[in-house]
Coordinates of C-alpha atoms in Angstrom, one line a residue:
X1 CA 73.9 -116.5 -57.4
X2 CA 75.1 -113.1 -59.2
X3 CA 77.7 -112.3 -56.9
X4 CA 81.3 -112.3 -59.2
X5 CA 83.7 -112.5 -56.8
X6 CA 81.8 -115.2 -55.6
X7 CA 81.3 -116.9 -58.9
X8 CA 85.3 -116.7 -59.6
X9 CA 86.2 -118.0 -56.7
X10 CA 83.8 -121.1 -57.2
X11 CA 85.1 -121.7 -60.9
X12 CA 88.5 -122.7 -59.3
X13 CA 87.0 -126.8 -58.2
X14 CA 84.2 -128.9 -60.0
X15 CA 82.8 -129.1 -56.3
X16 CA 82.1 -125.4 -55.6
X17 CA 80.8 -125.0 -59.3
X18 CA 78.2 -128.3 -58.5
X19 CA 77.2 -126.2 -55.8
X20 CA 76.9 -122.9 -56.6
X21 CA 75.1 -124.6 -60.1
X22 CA 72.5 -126.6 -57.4
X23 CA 72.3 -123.3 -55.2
X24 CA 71.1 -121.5 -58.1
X25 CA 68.4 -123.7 -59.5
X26 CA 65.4 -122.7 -57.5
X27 CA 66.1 -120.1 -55.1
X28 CA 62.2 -120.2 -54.1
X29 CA 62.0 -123.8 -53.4
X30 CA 62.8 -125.5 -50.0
X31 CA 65.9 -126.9 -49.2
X32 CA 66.2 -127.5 -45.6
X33 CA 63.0 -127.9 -42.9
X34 CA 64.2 -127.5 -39.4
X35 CA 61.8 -127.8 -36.5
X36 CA 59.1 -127.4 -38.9
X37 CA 60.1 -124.7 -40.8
X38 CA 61.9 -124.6 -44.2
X39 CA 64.3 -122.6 -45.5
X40 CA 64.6 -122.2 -49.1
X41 CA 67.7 -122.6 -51.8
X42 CA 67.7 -118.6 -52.2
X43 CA 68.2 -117.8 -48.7
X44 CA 70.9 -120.5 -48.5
X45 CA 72.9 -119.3 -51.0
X46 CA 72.5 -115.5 -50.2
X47 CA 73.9 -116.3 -46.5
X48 CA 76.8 -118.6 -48.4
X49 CA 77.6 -115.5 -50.5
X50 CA 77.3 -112.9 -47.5
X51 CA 79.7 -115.3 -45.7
X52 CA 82.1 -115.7 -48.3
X53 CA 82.3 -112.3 -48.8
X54 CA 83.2 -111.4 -45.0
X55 CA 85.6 -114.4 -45.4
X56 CA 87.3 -112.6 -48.4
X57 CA 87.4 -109.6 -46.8
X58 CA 88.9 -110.8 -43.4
X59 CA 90.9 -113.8 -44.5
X60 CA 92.0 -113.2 -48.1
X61 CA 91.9 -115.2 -51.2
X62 CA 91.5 -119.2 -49.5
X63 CA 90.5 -118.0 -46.4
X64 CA 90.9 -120.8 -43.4
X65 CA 88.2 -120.3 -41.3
X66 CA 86.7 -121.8 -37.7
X67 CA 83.4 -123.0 -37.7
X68 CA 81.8 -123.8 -34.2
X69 CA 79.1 -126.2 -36.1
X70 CA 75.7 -126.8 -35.1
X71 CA 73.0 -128.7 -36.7
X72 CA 71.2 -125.6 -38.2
X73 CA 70.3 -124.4 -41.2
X74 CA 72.4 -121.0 -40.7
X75 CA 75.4 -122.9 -40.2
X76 CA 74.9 -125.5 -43.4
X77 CA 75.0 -121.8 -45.1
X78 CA 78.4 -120.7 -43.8
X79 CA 80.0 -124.0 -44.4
X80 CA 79.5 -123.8 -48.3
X81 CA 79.8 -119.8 -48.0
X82 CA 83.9 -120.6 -47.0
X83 CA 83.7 -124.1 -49.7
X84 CA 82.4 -121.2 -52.5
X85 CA 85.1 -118.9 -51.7
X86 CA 88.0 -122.0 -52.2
X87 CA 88.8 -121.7 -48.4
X88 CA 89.1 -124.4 -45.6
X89 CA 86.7 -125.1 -42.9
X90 CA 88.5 -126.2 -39.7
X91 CA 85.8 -128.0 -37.7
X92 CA 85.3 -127.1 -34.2
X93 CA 82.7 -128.8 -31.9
X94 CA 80.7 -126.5 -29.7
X95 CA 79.7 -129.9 -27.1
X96 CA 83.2 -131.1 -26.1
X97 CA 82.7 -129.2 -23.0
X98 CA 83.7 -125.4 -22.4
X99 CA 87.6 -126.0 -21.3
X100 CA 88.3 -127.9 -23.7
X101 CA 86.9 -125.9 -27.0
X102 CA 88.3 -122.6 -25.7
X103 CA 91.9 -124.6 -25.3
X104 CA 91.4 -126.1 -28.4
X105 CA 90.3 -122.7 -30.6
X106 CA 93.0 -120.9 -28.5
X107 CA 95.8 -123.2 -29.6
X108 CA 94.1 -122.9 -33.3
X109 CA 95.6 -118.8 -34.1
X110 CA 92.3 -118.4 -36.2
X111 CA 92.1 -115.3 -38.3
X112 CA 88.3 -116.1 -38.7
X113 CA 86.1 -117.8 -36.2
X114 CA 82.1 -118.4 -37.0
X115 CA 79.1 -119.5 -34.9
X116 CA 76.1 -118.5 -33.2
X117 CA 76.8 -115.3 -30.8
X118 CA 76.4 -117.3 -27.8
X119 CA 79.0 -119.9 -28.6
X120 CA 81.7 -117.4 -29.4
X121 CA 80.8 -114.9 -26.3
X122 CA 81.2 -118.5 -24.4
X123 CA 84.0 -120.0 -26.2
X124 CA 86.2 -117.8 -27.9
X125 CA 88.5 -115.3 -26.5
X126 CA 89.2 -112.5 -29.0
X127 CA 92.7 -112.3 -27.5
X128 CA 93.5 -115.0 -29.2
X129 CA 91.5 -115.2 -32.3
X130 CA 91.0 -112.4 -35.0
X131 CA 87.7 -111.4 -37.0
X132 CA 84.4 -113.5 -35.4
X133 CA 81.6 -113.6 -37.4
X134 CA 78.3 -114.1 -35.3
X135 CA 75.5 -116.2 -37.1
X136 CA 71.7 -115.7 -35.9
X137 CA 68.8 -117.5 -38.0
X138 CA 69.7 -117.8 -42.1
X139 CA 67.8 -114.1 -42.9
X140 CA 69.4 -112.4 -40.2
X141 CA 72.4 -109.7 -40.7
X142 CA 76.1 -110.9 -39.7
X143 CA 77.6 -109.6 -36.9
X144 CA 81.3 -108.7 -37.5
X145 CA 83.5 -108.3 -34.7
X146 CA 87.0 -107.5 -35.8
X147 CA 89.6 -108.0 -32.9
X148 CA 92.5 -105.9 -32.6
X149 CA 94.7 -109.4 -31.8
X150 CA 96.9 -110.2 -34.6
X151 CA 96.8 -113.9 -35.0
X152 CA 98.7 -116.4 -37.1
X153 CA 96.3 -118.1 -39.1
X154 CA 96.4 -122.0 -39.3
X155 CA 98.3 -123.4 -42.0
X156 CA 96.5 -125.8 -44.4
X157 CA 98.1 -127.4 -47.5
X158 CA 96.4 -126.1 -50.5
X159 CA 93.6 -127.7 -51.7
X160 CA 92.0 -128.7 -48.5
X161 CA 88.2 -128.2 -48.2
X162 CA 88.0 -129.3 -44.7
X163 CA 90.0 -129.9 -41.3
X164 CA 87.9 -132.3 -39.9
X165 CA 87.9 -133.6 -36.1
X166 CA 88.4 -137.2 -36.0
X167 CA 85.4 -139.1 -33.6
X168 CA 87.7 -139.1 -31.0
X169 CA 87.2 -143.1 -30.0
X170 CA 89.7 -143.9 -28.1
X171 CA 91.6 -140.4 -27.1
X172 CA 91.3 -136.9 -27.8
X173 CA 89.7 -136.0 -31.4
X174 CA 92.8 -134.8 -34.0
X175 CA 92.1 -132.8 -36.9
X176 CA 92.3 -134.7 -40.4
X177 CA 92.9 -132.7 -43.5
X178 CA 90.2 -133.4 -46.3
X179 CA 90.6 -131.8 -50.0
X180 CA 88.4 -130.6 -52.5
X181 CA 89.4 -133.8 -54.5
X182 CA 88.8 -136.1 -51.8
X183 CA 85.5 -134.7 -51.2
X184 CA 84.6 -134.1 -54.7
X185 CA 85.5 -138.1 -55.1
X186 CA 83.5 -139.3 -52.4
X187 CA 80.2 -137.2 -53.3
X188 CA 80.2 -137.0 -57.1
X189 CA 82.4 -139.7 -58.0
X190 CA 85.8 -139.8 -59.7
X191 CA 86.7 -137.0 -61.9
X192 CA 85.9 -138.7 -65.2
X193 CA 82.5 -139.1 -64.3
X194 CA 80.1 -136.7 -65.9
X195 CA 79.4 -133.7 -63.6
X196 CA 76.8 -132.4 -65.4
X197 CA 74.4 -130.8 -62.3
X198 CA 70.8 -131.9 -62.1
X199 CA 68.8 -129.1 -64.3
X200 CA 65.8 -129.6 -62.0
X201 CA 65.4 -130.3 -57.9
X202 CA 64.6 -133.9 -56.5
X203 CA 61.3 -134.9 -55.4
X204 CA 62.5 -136.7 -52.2
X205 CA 62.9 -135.4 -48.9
X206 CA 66.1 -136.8 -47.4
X207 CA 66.9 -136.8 -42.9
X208 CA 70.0 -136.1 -42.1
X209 CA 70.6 -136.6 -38.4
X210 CA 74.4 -136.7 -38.3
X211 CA 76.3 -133.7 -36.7
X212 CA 78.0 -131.6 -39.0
X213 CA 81.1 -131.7 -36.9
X214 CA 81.5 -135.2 -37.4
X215 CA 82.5 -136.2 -41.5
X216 CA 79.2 -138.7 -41.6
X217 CA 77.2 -135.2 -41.4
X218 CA 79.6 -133.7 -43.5
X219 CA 78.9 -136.3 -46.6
X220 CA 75.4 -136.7 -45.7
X221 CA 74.8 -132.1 -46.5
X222 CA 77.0 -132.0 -49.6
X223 CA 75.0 -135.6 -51.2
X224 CA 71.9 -133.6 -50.9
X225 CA 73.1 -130.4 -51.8
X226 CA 74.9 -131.7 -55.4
X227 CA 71.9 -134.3 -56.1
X228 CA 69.8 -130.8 -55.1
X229 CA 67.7 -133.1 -53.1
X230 CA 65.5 -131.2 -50.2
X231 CA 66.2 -132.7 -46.2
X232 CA 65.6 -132.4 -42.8
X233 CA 68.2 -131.4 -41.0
X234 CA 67.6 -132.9 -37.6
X235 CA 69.1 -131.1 -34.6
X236 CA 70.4 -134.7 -33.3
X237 CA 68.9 -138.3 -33.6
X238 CA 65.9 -138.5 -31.7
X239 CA 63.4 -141.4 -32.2
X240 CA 60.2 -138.9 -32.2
X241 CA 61.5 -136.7 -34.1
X242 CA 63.1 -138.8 -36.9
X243 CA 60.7 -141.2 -37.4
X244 CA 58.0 -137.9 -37.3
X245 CA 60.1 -136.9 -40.4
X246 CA 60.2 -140.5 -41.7
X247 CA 56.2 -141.1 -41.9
X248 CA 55.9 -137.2 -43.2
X249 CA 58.5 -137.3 -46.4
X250 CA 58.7 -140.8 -46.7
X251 CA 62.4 -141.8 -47.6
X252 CA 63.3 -144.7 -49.6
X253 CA 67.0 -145.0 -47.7
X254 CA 68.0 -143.2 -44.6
X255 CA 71.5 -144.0 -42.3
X256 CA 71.5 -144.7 -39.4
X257 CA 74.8 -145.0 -36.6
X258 CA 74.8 -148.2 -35.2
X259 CA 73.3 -146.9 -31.9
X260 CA 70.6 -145.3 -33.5
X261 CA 69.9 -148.9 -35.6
X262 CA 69.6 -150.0 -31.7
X263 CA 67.0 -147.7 -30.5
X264 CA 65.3 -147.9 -33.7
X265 CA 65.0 -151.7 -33.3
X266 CA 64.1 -151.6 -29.8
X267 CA 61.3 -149.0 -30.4
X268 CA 57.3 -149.5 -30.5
X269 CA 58.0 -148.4 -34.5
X270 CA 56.1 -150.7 -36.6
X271 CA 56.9 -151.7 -40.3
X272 CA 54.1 -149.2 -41.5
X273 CA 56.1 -146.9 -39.8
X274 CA 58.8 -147.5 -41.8
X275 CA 57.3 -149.1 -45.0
X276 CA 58.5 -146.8 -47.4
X277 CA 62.2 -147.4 -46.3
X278 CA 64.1 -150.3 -48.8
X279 CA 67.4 -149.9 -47.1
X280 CA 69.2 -148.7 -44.0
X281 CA 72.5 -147.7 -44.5
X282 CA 75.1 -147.9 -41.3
X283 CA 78.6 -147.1 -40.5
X284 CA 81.1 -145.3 -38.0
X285 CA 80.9 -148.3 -35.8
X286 CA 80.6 -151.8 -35.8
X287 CA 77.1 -153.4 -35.7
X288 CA 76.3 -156.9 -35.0
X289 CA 75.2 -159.5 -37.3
X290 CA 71.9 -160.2 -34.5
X291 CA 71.1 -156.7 -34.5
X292 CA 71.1 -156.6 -38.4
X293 CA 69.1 -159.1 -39.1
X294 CA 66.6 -158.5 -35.6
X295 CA 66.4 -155.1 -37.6
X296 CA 65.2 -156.8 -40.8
X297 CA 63.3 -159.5 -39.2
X298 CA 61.1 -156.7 -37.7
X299 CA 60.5 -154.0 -39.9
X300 CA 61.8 -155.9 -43.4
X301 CA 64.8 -153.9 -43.9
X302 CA 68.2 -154.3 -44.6
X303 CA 70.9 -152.9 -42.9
X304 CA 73.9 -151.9 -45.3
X305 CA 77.0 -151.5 -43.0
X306 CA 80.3 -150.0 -44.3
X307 CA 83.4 -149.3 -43.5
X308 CA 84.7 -146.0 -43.3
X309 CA 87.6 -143.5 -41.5
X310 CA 88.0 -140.0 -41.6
X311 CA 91.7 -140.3 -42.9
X312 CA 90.6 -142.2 -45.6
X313 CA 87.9 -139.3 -46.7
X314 CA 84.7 -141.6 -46.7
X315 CA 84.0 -145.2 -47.0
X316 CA 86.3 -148.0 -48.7
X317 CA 83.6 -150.6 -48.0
X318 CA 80.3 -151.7 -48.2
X319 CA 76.9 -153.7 -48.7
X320 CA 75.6 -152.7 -52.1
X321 CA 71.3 -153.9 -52.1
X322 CA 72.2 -156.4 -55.1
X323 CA 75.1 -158.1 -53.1
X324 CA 73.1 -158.2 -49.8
X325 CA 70.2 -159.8 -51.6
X326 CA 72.8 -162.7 -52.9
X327 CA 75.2 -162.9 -50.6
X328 CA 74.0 -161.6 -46.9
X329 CA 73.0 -165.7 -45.7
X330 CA 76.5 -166.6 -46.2
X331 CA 78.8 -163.9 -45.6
X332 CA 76.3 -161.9 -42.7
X333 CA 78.5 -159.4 -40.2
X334 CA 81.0 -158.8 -43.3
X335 CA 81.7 -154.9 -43.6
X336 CA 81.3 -155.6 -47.1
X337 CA 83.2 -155.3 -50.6
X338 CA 85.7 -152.6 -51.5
X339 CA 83.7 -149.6 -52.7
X340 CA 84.6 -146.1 -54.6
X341 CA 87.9 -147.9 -56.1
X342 CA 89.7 -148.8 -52.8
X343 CA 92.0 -151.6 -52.5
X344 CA 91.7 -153.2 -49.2
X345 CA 94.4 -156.1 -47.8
X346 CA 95.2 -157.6 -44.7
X347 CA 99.1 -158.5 -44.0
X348 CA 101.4 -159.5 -40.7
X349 CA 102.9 -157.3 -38.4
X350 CA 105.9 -157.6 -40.7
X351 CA 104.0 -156.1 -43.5
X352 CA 103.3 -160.0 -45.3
X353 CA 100.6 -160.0 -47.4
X354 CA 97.8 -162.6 -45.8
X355 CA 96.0 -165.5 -48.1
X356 CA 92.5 -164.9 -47.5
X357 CA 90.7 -165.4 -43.9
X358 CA 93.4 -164.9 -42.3
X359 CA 93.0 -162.6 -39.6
X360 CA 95.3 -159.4 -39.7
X361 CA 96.5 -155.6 -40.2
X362 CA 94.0 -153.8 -42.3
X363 CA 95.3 -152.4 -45.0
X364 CA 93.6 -150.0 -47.3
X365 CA 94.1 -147.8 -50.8
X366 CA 91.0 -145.3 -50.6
X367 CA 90.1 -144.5 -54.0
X368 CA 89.8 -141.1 -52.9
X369 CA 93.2 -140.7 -52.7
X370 CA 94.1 -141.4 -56.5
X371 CA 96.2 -144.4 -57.6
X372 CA 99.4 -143.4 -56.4
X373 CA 98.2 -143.4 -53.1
X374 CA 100.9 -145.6 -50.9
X375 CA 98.9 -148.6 -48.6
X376 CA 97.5 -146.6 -45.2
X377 CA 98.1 -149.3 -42.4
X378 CA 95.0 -149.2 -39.9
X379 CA 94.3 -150.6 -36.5
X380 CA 91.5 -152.6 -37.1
X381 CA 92.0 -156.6 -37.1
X382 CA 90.3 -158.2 -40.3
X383 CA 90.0 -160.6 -42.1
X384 CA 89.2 -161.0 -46.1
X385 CA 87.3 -163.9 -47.9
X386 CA 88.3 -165.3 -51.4
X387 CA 85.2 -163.1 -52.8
X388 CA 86.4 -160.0 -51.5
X389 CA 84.3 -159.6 -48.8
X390 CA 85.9 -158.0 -45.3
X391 CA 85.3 -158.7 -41.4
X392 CA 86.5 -155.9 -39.2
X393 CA 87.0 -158.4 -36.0
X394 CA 88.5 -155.8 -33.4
X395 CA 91.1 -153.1 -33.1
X396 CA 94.7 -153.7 -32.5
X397 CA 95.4 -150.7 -30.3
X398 CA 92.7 -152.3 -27.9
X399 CA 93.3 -155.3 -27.6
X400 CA 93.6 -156.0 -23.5
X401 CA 96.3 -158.5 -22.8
X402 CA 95.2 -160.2 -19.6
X403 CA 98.1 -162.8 -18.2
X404 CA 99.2 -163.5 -22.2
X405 CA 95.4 -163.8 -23.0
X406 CA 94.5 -161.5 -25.9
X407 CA 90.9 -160.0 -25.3
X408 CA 89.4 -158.5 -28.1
X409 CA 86.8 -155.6 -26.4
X410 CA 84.3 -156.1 -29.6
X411 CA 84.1 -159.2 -29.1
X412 CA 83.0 -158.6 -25.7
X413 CA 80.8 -156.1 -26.4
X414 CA 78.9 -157.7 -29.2
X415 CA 78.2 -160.4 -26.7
X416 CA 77.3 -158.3 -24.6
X417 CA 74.5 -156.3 -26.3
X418 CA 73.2 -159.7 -27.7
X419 CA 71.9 -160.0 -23.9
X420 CA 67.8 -158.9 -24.2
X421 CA 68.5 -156.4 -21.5
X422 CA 71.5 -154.3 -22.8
X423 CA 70.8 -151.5 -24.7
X424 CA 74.5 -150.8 -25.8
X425 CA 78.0 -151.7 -24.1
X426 CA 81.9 -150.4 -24.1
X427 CA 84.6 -152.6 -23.2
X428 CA 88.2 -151.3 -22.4
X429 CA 91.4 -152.3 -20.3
X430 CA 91.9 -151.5 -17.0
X431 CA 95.6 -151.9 -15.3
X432 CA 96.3 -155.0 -13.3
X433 CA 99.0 -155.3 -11.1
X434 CA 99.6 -159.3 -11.6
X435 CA 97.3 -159.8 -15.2
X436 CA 99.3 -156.8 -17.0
X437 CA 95.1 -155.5 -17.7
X438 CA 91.8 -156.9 -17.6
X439 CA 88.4 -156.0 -19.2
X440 CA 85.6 -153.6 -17.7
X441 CA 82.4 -153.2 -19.2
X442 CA 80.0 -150.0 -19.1
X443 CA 76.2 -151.3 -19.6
X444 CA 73.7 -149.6 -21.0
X445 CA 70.4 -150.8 -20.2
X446 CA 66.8 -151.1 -22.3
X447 CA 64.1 -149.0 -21.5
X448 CA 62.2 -150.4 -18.3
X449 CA 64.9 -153.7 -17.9
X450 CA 66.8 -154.9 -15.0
X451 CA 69.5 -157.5 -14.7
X452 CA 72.2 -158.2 -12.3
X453 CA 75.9 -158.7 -12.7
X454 CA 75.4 -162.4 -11.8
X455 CA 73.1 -163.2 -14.4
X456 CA 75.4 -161.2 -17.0
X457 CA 78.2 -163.1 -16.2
X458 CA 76.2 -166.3 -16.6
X459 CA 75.0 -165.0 -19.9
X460 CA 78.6 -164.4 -21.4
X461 CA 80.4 -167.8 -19.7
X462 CA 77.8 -169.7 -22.6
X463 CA 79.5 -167.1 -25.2
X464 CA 83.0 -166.4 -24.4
X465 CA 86.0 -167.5 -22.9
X466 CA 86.8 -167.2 -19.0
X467 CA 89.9 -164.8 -19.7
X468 CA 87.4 -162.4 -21.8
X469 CA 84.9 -162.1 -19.3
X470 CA 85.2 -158.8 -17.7
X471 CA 86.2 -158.4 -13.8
X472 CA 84.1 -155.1 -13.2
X473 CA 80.5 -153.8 -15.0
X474 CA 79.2 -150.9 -14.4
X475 CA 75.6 -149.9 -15.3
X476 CA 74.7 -146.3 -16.4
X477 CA 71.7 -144.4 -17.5
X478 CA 73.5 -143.7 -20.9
X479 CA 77.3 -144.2 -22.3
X480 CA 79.3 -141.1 -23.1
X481 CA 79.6 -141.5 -27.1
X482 CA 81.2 -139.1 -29.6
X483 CA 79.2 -137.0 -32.1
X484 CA 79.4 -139.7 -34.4
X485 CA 77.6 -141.9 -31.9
X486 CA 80.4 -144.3 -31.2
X487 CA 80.7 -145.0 -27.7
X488 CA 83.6 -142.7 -26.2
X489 CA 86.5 -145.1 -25.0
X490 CA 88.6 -142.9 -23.7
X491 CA 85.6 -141.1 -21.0
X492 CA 84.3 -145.0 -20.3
X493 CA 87.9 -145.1 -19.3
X494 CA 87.7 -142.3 -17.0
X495 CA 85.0 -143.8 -15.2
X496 CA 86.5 -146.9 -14.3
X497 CA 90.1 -145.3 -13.3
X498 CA 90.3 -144.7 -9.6
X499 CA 93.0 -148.3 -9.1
X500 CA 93.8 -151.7 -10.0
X501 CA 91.8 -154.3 -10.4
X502 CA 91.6 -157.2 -8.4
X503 CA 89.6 -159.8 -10.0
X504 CA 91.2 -162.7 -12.7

């Protein structure tokens, strides 16, 4: 790139200059195929440069821009265009349904709003945004509408790279501020690791299928773009398509959501569909213990889970090959070991620190944060053994008390999809006038299976306890999930509102 503004403004974090360094290397070569069709490093970096520049001109110095993202190659291009410049990129998700991403960019005051023409004619109402910057394929012109609106832009603390939308879970998605240090930790390691930039491009072909709205899609871009390692960039996971891509380029690790692990396990794929895969690396969600070792037990596989939150900027823990290899038999359905210099604990709800297997209050130190970083209390029941490792066994916040009984959904829901019918599951409270709540269950069936709510039941009374077996079910063609591919609690909710429960 010979651009000088844009060069200056890159010089100012050891992430934009191992990205403007990789963006440079081989402007000829391919860097992302979508739908069949690459697009190289040189066009990449020209529409980066073209976007930084509007985002200069419109926004100033650390410009904070919106980004309607979209899995496509145009909009990779504009995300490190505003990272190059040293602005922020607030994410906005284009699928969240119209209402509620026009109330959401309206309350935003954006100076700068980017995204395919059809989204922003849709979405955005120039009244109450400023300059919109219309993005077509990666070699087309921008088109720059400047609105006559004066808008208060969105304040960011400096330093922040990215306002990223949470998965949304349980309740509406928030915004979590990410910095150029957090990210910079979390994809090239701390800072007194060498950040030399590769010299020449990798010869493997990654997939990333995560949205780029959601932080796993996020991670997944910059890793390839500062290893300067060519992917496909699929437009969301589909079986065809991704396993199409895994047979063509052949990639010795891929990650998968938990969901996706599912439909990849319950798939006609064979292991010489998958043979050059060595490891499948999971997060965002829990996944069973059965369903990662049915995974391995049929293609050969292991499935690396982590653990990982937005607020903390990445994952805190995980299954490394060499420890799943020793320890897997013995310790199987642990989110793993601390990882990237976190410090994880469990304590009371007074804040006492737990001996180990005792069930508590996660605690965690994310060694993205730095040292001085003061213990982030999460929602997540766990538990840690003497060797480190850590079981995530439920979520606080969820928990349904039902007549003093405490329910634990996951639990539910992990014995739920262990049934050979169930595809997937959610489990949440539901009101009850005399129990205080009960448990409901959404059911997603396999492909082609039937089963009735009498021989679910039966199914669960050998696995759980009478007070955790839910009073309602309800069987759908697919659950609402969050980009991220967790199942969305609070629309499963939705669903089964309407009144009270009467069952026990």
């Amino acid at each position: 790139m010979t651009d000088s503004g844009l060069a200056t403004a890159s010089a100012t974090h050891r992430l934009a200059r191992r990205l403007e360094a990789v963006l440079a290397l081989d402007p000829d070569a391919g860097a992302i195929e979508y739908e069949g069709d690459w697009t190289t490093w040189g066009q990449i970096a020209e529409l980066a440069r073209r976007v930084g520049d509007v985002c200069r001109r419109h926004g100033g110095d650390s410009p904070t821009v919106g980004i309607l993202l979209r899995n496509r190659p145009s909009h990779v291009a504009a995300f490190l265009g505003v990272l190059l410049t040293g602005g922020c990129v607030v994410t906005i998700n284009p699928a969240r349904g119209d209402a509620r991403t026009r109330s959401d960019i309206a309350s935003l005051e954006l100076a700068l709003v980017i995204g395919d023409a059809d989204d922003l004619a849709n979405l955005v109402d120039p009244a109450t945004s400023g300059t919109l910057v219309a993005l077509g394929d990666v070699t087309d012109a921008l088109t720059v509408t400047v609105s006559g609106h004066l808008v208060g832009n969105t304040p960011t603390r400096p330093g922040v790279a990215v306002r990223m939308l949470t998965s949304g879970t349980t309740g509406p998605p928030k915004r979590v501020d990410l910095t150029y240090d957090m990210l910079a930790h979390s994809v090239l390691g701390p800072p007194a690791a060498t950040d030399t930039p590769p010299t020449t491009l990798s010869s493997g072909v990654a997939i990333v299928n995560a949205p780029l709205v959601h932080i796993g899609g996020v991670f997944r871009t910059l890793q390839c773009v500062v290893a300067a390692r060519p992917y496909v960039l699929l437009p969301r996971f589909e079986i065809e398509s991704w396993a199409e891509a895994v047979r063509r380029y052949r990639p010795r690790a891929v990650s998968l959501v938990p969901a996706a692990v599912r439909t990849v396990l319950h798939s006609s794929l064979t292991r010489d569909d998958l043979a050059s895969i060595i490891a499948v690396t999971s997060g965002t969600a829990p996944l069973s213990a059965e369903d990662a070792d049915a995974f391995t037990e049929k293609f050969g596989i292991p499935v690396l889970t982590s653990y990982a939150a937005t607020e903390f900027g990445g994952g805190v823990a995980g299954w490394s090959l060499a420890d799943h290899r020793e320890f897997w038999a013995a310790k199987r359905g642990s989110a793993g070991r601390a990882t990237g210099g976190a410090r994880l604990r469990v304590v009371a709800d007074d804040g006492t620190v737990l001996e180990p297997d005792r069930i508590g209050l996660l605690e965690v130190k994310p060694g993205q944060l730095g040292p001085a970083t003061d213990w982030i209390r999460t929602t997540d029941l766990a538990r840690i053994d003497a060797d480190g490792f850590v079981w995530v066994v439920g979520r606080a916040d969820q928990a349904v008390i039902r007549g003093g009984f405490k329910v634990i959904p996951d639990d539910v829901r992990v014995a739920l999809e262990n049934h050979p019918a169930v595809e997937g599951a959610a489990v949440v409270g539901r009101p009850h006038d005399r129990l205080g709540a009960v448990p409901v269950a959404m059911i997603e069936l396999r492909p082609g299976a039937s089963v009735s709510v009498a021989e679910i039941e039966a199914f669960l009374a050998e696995r759980l306890a009478r007070y955790e077996i839910p009073t309602e079910f309800s069987v759908v063609a697919a659950i609402p999930r969050t980009p991220s591919g967790k199942a969305d609690l609070a629309a499963v909710r939705d669903q089964f509102d309407g009144g009270s429960a009467d069952g026990e």
